[in-house]
Coordinates of C-alpha atoms in Angstrom, one line a residue:
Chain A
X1 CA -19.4 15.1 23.5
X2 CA -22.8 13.2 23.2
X3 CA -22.6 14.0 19.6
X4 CA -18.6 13.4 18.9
X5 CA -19.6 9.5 21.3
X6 CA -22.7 9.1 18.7
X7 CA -20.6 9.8 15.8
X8 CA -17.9 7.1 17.0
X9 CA -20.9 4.6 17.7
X10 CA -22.9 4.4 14.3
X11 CA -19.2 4.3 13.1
X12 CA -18.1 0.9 14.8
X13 CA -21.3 -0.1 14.1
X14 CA -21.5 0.0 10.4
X15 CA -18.3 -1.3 10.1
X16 CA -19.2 -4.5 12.1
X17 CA -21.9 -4.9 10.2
X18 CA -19.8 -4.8 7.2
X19 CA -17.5 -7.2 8.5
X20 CA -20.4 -9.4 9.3
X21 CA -21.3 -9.9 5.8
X22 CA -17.7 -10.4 4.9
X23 CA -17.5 -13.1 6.6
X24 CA -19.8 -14.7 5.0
X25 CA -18.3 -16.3 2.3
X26 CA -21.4 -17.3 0.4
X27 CA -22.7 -14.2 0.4
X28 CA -19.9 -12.8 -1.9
X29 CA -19.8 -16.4 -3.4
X30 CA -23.0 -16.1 -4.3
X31 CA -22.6 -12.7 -6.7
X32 CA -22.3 -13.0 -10.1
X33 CA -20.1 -9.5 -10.4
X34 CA -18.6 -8.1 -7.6
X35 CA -19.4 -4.9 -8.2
X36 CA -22.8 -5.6 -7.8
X37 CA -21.7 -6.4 -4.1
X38 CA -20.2 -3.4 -3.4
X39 CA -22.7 -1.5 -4.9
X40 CA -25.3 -2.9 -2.0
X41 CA -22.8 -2.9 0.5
X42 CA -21.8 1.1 0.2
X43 CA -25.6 1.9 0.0
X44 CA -26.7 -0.6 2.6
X45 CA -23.6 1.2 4.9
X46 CA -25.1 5.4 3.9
X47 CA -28.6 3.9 4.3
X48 CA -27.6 2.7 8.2
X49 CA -25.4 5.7 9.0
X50 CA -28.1 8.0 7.3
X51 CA -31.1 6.7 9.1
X52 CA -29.4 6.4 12.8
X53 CA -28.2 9.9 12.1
X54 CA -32.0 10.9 11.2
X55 CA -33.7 9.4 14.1
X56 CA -31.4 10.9 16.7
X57 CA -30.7 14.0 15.1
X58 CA -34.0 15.3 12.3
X59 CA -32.2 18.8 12.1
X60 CA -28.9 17.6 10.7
X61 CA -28.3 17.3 6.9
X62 CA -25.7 14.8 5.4
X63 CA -23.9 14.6 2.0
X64 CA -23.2 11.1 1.4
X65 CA -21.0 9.6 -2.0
X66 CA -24.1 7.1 -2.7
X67 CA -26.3 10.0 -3.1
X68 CA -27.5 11.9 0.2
X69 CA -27.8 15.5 -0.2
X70 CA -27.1 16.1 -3.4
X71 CA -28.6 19.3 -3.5
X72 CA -27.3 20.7 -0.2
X73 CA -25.4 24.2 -1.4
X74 CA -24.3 25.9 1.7
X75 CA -22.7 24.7 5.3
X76 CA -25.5 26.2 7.2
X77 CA -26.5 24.2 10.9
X78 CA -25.2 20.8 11.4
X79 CA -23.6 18.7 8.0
X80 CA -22.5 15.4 8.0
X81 CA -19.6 14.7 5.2
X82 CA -19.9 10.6 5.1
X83 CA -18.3 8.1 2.8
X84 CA -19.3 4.6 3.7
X85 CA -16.7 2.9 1.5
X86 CA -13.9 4.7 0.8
X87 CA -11.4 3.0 -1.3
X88 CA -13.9 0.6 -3.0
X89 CA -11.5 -1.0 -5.4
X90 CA -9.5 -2.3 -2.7
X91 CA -13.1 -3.3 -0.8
X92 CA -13.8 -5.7 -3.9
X93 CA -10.8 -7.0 -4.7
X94 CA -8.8 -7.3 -1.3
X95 CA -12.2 -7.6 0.7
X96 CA -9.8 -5.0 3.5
X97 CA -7.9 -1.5 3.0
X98 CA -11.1 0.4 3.0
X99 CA -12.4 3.0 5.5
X100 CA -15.4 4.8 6.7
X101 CA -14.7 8.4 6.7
X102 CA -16.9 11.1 8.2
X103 CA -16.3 14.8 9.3
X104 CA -18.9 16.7 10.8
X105 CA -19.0 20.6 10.5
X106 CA -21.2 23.1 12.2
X107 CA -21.7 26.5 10.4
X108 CA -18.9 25.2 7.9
X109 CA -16.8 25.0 11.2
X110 CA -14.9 21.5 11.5
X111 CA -16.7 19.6 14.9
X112 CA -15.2 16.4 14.5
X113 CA -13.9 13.5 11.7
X114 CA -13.4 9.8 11.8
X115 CA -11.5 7.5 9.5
X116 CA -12.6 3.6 10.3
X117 CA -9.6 0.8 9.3
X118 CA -13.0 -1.4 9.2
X119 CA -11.3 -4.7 8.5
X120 CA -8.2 -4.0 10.7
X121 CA -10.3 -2.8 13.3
X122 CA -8.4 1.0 13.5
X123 CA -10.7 3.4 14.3
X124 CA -8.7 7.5 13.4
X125 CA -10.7 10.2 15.2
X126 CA -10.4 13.9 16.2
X127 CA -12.7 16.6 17.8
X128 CA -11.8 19.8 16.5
X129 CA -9.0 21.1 19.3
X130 CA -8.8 18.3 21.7
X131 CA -6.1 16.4 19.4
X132 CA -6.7 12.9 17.6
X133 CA -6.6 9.6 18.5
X134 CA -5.8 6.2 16.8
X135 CA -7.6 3.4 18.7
X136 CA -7.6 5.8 22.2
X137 CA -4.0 6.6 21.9
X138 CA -3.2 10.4 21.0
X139 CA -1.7 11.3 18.1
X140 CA 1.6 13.1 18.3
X141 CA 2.1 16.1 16.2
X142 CA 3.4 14.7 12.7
X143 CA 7.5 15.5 12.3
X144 CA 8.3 17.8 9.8
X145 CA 10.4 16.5 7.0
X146 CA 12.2 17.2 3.7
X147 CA 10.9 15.7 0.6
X148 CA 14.2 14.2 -0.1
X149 CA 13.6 12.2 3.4
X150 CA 9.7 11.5 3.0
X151 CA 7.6 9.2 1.4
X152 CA 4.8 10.5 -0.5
X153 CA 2.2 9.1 -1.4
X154 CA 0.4 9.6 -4.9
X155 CA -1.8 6.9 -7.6
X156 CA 0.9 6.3 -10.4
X157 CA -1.7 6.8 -12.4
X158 CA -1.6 11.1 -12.3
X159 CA 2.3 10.2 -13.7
X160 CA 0.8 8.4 -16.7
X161 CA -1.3 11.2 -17.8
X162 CA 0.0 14.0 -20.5
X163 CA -1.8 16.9 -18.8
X164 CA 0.3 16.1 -15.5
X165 CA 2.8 13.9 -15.5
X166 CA 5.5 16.6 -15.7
X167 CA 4.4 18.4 -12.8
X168 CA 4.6 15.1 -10.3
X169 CA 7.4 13.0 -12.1
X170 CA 10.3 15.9 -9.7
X171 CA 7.8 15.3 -7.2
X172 CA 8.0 11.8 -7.2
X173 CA 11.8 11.4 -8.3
X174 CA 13.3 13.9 -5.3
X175 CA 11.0 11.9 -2.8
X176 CA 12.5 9.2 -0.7
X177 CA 10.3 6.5 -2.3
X178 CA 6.1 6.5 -3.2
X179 CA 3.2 5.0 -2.1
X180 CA 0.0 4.0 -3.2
X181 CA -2.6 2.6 -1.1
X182 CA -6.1 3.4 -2.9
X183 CA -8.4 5.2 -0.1
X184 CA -7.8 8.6 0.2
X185 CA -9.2 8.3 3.7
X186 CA -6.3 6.2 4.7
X187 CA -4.0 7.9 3.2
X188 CA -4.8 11.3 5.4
X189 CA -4.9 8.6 8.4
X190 CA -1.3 7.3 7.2
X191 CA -0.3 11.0 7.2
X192 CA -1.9 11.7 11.1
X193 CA 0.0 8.7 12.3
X194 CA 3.2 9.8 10.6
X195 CA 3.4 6.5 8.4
X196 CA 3.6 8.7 5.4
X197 CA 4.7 12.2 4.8
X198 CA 2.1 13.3 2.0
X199 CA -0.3 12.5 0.3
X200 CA -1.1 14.3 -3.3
X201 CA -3.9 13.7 -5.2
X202 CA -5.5 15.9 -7.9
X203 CA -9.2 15.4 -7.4
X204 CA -11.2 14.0 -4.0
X205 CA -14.9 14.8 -3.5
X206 CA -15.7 15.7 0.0
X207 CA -16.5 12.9 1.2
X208 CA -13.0 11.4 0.5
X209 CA -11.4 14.0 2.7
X210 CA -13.6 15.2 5.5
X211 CA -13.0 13.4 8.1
X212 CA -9.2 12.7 7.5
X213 CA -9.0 16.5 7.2
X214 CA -9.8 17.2 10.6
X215 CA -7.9 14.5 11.7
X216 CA -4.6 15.3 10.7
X217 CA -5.3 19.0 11.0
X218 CA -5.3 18.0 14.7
X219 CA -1.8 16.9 14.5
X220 CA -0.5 19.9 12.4
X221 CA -1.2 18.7 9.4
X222 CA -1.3 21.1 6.3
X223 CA -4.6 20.6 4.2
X224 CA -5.0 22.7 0.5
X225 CA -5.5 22.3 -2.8
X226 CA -3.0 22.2 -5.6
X227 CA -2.7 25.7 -5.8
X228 CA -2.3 26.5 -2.1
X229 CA -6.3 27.7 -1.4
X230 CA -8.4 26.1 1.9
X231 CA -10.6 23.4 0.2
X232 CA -14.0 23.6 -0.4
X233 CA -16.6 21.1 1.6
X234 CA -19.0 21.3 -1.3
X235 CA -17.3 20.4 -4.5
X236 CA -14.2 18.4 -5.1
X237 CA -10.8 19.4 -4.9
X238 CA -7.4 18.9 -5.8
X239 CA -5.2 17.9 -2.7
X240 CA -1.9 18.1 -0.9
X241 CA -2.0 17.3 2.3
X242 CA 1.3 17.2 4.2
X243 CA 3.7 18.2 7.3
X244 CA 3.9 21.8 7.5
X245 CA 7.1 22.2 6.1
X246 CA 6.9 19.3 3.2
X247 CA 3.6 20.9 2.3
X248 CA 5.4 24.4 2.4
X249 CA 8.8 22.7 -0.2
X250 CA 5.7 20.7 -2.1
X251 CA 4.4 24.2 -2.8
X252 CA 7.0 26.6 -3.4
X253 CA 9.1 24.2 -5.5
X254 CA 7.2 22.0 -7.2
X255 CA 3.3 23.3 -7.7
X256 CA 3.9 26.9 -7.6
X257 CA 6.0 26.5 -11.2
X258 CA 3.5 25.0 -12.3
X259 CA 0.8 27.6 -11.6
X260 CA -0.4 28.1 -14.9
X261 CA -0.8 24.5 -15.8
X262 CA -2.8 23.8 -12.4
X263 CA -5.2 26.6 -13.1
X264 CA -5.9 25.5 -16.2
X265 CA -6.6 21.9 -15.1
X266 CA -8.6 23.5 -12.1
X267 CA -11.1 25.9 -14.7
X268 CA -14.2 23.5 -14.8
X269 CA -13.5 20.5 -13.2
X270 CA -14.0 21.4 -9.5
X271 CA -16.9 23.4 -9.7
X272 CA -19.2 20.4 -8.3
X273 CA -18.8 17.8 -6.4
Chain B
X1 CA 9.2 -31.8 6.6
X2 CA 11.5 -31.4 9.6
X3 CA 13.7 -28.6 7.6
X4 CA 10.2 -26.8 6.5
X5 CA 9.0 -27.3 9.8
X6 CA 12.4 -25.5 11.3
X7 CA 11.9 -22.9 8.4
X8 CA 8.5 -21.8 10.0
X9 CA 9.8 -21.8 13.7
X10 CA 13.0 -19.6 13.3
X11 CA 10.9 -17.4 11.1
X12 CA 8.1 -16.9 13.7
X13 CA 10.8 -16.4 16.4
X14 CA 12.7 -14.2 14.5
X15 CA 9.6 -11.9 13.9
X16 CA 9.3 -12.3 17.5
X17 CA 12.4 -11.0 18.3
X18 CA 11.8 -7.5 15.8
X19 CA 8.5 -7.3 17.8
X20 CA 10.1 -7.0 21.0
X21 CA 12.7 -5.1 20.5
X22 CA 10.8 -2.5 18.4
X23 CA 10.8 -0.3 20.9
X24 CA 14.1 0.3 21.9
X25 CA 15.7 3.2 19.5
X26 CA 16.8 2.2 16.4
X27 CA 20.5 2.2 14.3
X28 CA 19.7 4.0 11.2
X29 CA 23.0 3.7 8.7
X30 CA 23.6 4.3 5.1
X31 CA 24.7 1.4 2.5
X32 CA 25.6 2.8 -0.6
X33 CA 23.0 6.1 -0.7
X34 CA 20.9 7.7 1.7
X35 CA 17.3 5.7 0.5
X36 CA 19.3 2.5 1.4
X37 CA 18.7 2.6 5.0
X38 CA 19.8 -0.8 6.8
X39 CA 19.3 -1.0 10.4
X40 CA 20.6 -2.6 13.5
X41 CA 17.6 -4.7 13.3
X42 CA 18.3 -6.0 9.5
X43 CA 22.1 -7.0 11.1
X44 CA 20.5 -8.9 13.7
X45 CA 17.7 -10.7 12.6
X46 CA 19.8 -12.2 9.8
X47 CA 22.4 -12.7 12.5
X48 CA 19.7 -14.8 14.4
X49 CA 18.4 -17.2 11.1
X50 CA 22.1 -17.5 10.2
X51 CA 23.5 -18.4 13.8
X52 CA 20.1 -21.0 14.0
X53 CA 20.6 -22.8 10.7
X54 CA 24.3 -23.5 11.1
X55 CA 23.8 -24.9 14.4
X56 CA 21.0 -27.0 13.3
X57 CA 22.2 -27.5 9.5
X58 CA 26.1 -26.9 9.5
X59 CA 26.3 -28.1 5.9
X60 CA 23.6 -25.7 4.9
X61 CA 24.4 -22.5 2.5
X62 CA 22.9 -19.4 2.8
X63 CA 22.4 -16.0 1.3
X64 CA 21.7 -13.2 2.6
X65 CA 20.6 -8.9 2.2
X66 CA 23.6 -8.3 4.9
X67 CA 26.2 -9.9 3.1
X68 CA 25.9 -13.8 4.2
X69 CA 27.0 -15.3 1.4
X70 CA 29.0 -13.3 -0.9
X71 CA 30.8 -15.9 -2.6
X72 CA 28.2 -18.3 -3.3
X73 CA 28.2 -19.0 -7.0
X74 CA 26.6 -22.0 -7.7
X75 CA 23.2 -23.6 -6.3
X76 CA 24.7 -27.1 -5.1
X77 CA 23.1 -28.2 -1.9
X78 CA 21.2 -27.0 0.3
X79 CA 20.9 -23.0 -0.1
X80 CA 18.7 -20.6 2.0
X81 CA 18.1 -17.3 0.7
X82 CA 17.3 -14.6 3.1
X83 CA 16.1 -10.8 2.9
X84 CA 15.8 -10.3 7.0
X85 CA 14.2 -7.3 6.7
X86 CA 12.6 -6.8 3.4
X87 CA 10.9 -3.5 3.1
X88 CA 13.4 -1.3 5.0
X89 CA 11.8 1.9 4.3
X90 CA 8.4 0.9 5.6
X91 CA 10.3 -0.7 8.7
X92 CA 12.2 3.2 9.2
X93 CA 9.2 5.1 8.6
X94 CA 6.1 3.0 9.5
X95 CA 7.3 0.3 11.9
X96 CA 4.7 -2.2 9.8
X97 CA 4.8 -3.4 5.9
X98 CA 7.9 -5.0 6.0
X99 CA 8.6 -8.5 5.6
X100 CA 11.1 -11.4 6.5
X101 CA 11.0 -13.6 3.4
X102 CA 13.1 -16.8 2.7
X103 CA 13.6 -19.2 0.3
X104 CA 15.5 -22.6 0.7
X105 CA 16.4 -24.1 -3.0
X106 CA 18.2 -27.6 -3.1
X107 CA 20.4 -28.5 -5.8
X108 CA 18.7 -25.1 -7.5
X109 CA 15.4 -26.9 -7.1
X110 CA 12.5 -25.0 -5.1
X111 CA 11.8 -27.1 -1.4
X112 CA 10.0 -23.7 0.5
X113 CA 9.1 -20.4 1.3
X114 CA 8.1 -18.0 4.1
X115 CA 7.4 -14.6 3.5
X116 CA 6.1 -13.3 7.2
X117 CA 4.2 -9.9 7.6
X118 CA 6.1 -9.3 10.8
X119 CA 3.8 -6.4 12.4
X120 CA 0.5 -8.3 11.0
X121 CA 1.3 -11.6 12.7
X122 CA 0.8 -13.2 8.8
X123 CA 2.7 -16.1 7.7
X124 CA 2.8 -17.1 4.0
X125 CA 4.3 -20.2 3.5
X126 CA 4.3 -23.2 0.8
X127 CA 6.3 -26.4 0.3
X128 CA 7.1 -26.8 -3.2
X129 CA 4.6 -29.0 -4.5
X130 CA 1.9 -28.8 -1.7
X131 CA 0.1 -25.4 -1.8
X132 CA 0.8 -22.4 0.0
X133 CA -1.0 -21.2 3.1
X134 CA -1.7 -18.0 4.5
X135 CA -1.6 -18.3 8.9
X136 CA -2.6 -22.6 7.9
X137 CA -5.1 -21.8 5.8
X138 CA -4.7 -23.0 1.9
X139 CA -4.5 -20.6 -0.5
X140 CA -7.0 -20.8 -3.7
X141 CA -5.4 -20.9 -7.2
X142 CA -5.4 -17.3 -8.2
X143 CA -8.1 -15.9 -10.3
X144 CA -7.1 -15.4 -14.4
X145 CA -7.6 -11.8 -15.5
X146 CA -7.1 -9.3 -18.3
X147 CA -5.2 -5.9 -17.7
X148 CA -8.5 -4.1 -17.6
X149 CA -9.9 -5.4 -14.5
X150 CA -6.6 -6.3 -12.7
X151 CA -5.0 -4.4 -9.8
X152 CA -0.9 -3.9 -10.7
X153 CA 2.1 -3.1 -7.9
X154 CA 4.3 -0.8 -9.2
X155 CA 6.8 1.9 -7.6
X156 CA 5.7 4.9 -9.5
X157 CA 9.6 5.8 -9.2
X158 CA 10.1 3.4 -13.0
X159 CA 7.1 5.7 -14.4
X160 CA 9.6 9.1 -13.4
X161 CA 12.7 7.8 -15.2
X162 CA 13.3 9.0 -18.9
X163 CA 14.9 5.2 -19.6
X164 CA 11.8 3.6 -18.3
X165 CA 8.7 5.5 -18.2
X166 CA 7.6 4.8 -21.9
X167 CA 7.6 1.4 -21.2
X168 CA 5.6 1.2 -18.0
X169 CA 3.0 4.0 -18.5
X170 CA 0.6 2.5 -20.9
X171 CA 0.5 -0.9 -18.2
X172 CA -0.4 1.6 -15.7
X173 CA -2.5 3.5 -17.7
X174 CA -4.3 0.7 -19.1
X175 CA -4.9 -1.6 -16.2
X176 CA -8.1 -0.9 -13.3
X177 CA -5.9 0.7 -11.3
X178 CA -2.3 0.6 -9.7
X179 CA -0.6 0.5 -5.9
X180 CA 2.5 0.7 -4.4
X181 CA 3.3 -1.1 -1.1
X182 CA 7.3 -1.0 -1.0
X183 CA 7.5 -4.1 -0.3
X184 CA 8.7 -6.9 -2.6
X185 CA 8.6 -9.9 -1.0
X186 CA 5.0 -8.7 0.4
X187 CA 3.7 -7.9 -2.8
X188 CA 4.3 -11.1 -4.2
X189 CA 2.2 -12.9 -1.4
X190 CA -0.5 -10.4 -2.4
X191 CA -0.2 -12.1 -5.9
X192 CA -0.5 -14.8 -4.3
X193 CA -3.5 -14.5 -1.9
X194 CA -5.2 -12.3 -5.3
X195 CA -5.0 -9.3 -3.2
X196 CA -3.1 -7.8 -6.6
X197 CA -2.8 -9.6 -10.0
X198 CA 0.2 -8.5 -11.2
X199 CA 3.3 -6.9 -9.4
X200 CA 6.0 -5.2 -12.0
X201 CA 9.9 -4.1 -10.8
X202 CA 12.5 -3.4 -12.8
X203 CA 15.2 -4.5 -10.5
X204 CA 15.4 -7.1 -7.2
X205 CA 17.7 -9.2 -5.5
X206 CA 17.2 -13.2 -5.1
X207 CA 16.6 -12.2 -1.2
X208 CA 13.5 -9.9 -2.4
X209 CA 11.8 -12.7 -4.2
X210 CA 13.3 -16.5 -2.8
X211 CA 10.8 -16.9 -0.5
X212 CA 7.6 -15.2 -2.6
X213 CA 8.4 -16.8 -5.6
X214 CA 7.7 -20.3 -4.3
X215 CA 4.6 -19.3 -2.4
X216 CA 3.1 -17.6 -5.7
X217 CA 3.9 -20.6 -8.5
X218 CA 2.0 -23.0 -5.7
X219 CA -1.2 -21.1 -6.7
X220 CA -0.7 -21.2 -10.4
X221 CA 1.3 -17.6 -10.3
X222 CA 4.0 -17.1 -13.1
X223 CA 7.1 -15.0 -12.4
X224 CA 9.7 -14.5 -15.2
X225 CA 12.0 -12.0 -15.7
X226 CA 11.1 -8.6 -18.1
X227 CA 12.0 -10.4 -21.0
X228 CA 10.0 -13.7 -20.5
X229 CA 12.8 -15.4 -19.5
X230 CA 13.1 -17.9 -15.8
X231 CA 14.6 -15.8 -13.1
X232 CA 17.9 -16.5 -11.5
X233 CA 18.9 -16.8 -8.3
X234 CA 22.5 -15.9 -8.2
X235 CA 21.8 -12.5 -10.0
X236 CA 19.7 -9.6 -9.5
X237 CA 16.7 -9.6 -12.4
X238 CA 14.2 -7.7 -13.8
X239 CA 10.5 -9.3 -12.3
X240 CA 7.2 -9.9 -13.7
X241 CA 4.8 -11.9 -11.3
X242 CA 1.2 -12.0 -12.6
X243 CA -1.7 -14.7 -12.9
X244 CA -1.2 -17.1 -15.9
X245 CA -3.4 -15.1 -18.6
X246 CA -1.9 -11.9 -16.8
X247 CA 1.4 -12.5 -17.3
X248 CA 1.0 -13.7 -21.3
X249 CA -1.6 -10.3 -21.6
X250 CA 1.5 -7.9 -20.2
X251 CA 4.4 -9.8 -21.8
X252 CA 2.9 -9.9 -25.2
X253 CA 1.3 -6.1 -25.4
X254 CA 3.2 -4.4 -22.9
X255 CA 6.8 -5.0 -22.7
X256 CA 7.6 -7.5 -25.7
X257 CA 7.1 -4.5 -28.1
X258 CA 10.2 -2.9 -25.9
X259 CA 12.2 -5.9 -26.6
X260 CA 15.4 -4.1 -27.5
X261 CA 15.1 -0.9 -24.8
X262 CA 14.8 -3.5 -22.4
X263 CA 17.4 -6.0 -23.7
X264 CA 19.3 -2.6 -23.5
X265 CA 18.4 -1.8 -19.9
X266 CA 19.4 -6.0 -18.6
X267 CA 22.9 -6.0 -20.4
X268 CA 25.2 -5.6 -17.3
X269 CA 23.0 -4.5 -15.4
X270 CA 21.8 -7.5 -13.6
X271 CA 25.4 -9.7 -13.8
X272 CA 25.7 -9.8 -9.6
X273 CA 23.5 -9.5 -6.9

């Protein structure tokens, strides 16, 4: 518990201090490119998670998008998973939609994952068996639900692409209607809380996933890549994440005829993260 | 100012009222398919800004998603046009992202516009000629950008359909990247507050856009129909609502080269609302 109440600190932490500097219109103002802004802002946010983790806890090793880790191989002791922005395209140009996501796992065992709503204050968490929580209120299990009843929700942009645009377009057509909400982080949130029904997605890095993973798996959430295997903490992935039956229909009748395809996307692209 | 004044109070109290009552069980019906779902709630908050206006403004004509209306024909007078509950989907599923939007025309001229983010506690509002606000603060003109760098709202449902996709993909494909909110009316006050640059449909009703489409020409947005042309607000129409360069940047590379296949698509399609 001191470590799951540490993990929720630093988290509400960084994202006031984020919010801080939002608020200061100058600041942004001030920047010639945006990006540039962001850029500071996502290393600023790794740097403060990274060295609060550090201090209290030496032993523990973190992968980090903005570089920490990179040459952590194997799940051994305590890892933290920890994306400090996640959804940075909505961070620069809507300055809100973005998350902090971070799962913690212990001997490749999931301990605990948050996914922080930063500007709308929303703070997603979950210890591994003892059920998740948005803002102190336990999650319900998610309903199940037909895909002809759900909304899914998937970038348009994996429908504009030759190599897979045939395998989502029945995915997306027999679907109630689609989303698209640009953090990957929320989106497993969205799926936790039952806003949406799925999420698919053909490549996330860890970092994009591990803390919404444990999350919704709290709440009966199916998590596994595109061809149906557990995902892999240490390289990225190709996702469905989903209620257990949708994920089960998403599978058998849309993904699985299109085995040969997937693998063939898969070969290559996933072996790091 | 007293009519845009009365505007904003039976809008606020109207959201009030979905507010309140969200927690009592909900109607869910069919209109003419299953995706349409209308609600008890739609019935009564139109119900509500109908009853309101007629007391206050018996000459006053209005429009309405639940069937107020029918007959109008012509824009003489004073003519409020209402989407109660735009964004049903999101209202079913996700009790949040939905909208009331409402436009008041005189003589066919724009006077105002509401569109409220219910849930959110966000008003957008603008008096024809005097800026739009977001919760009483003045919106900036939005910013002018190319395709490249701009964030585009589109359902990825137009990218699945053999009579559409070829047109939309290479928007999709070509722009920074692309979202989906399911909300009209919302997703043109994220034009307008530069949340999103462009938002691209192939088909809504006056209700979906009265109210946005006010709000987003106060800050210099442009909203036309797929072939360039003004929209009109007796009819359902194709929509294209972008920043100034935007707009001219998607009409003139994107869709004026599908001239004819959309001429094709509009004919009869978009006679009645």
């Amino acid at each position: 518990m001191e470590l799951y109440n540490f993990l929720k600190d630093i988290t509400l932490q960084a994202g006031e201090n984020i919010r801080k500097q939002l608020n200061e219109p100058l600041l942004i103002e001030t920047k010639s490119n945006p990006n540039d802004l962001v850029t500071n802002m996502d290393k600023a946010t790794e740097k403060f998670l990274f060295d609060r983790i550090q201090d209290t806890y030496p032993d523990h090793r973190i992968i980090g998008e903005e570089g920490s880790g990179k040459d952590i191989d194997n799940l051994n002791g305590v890892i933290w998973i920890i994306d400090p922005i996640d959804g940075t395209l909505n961070f620069v140009h809507q300055q809100e939609n973005f998350a902090i996501s971070i799962g913690i796992f212990i001997d490749g065992e999931k301990y605990a994952g948050v996914v922080y709503d930063v500007m709308r204050n929303i703070l997603f968490e979950a210890r591994a068996g003892h059920g998740a929580y948005k803002n102190g209120v336990k999650l319900e299990n998610i309903t199940e639900t037909p895909l002809a009843t759900s909304i899914i929700s998937m970038n348009p942009n994996w429908l504009t692409k030759d190599f897979t645009r045939d395998i989502y377009i029945p995915l997306v057509r027999d679907s109630r209607s689609a989303r698209s909400y640009g953090s990957a982080a929320l989106d497993f949130a969205y799926v936790a809380s039952n806003k949406i029904n799925a999420y698919i997605t053909l490549r996330l890095h860890p970092w994009d996933f591990a803390g919404g993973l444990i999350i919704v798996e709290e709440v009966g959430g199916i998590v596994t890549n595109q061809l149906g295997e557990p995902v892999n903490l240490l390289t990225a992935n190709s996702i469905v994440v989903a209620n257990k039956s949708l994920h089960t229909e998403i599978m058998n009748d849309y993904l699985s005829p299109f085995k040969l395809e997937l693998e063939k996307i898969h070969q290559g692209r996933f072996s790091k993260r």
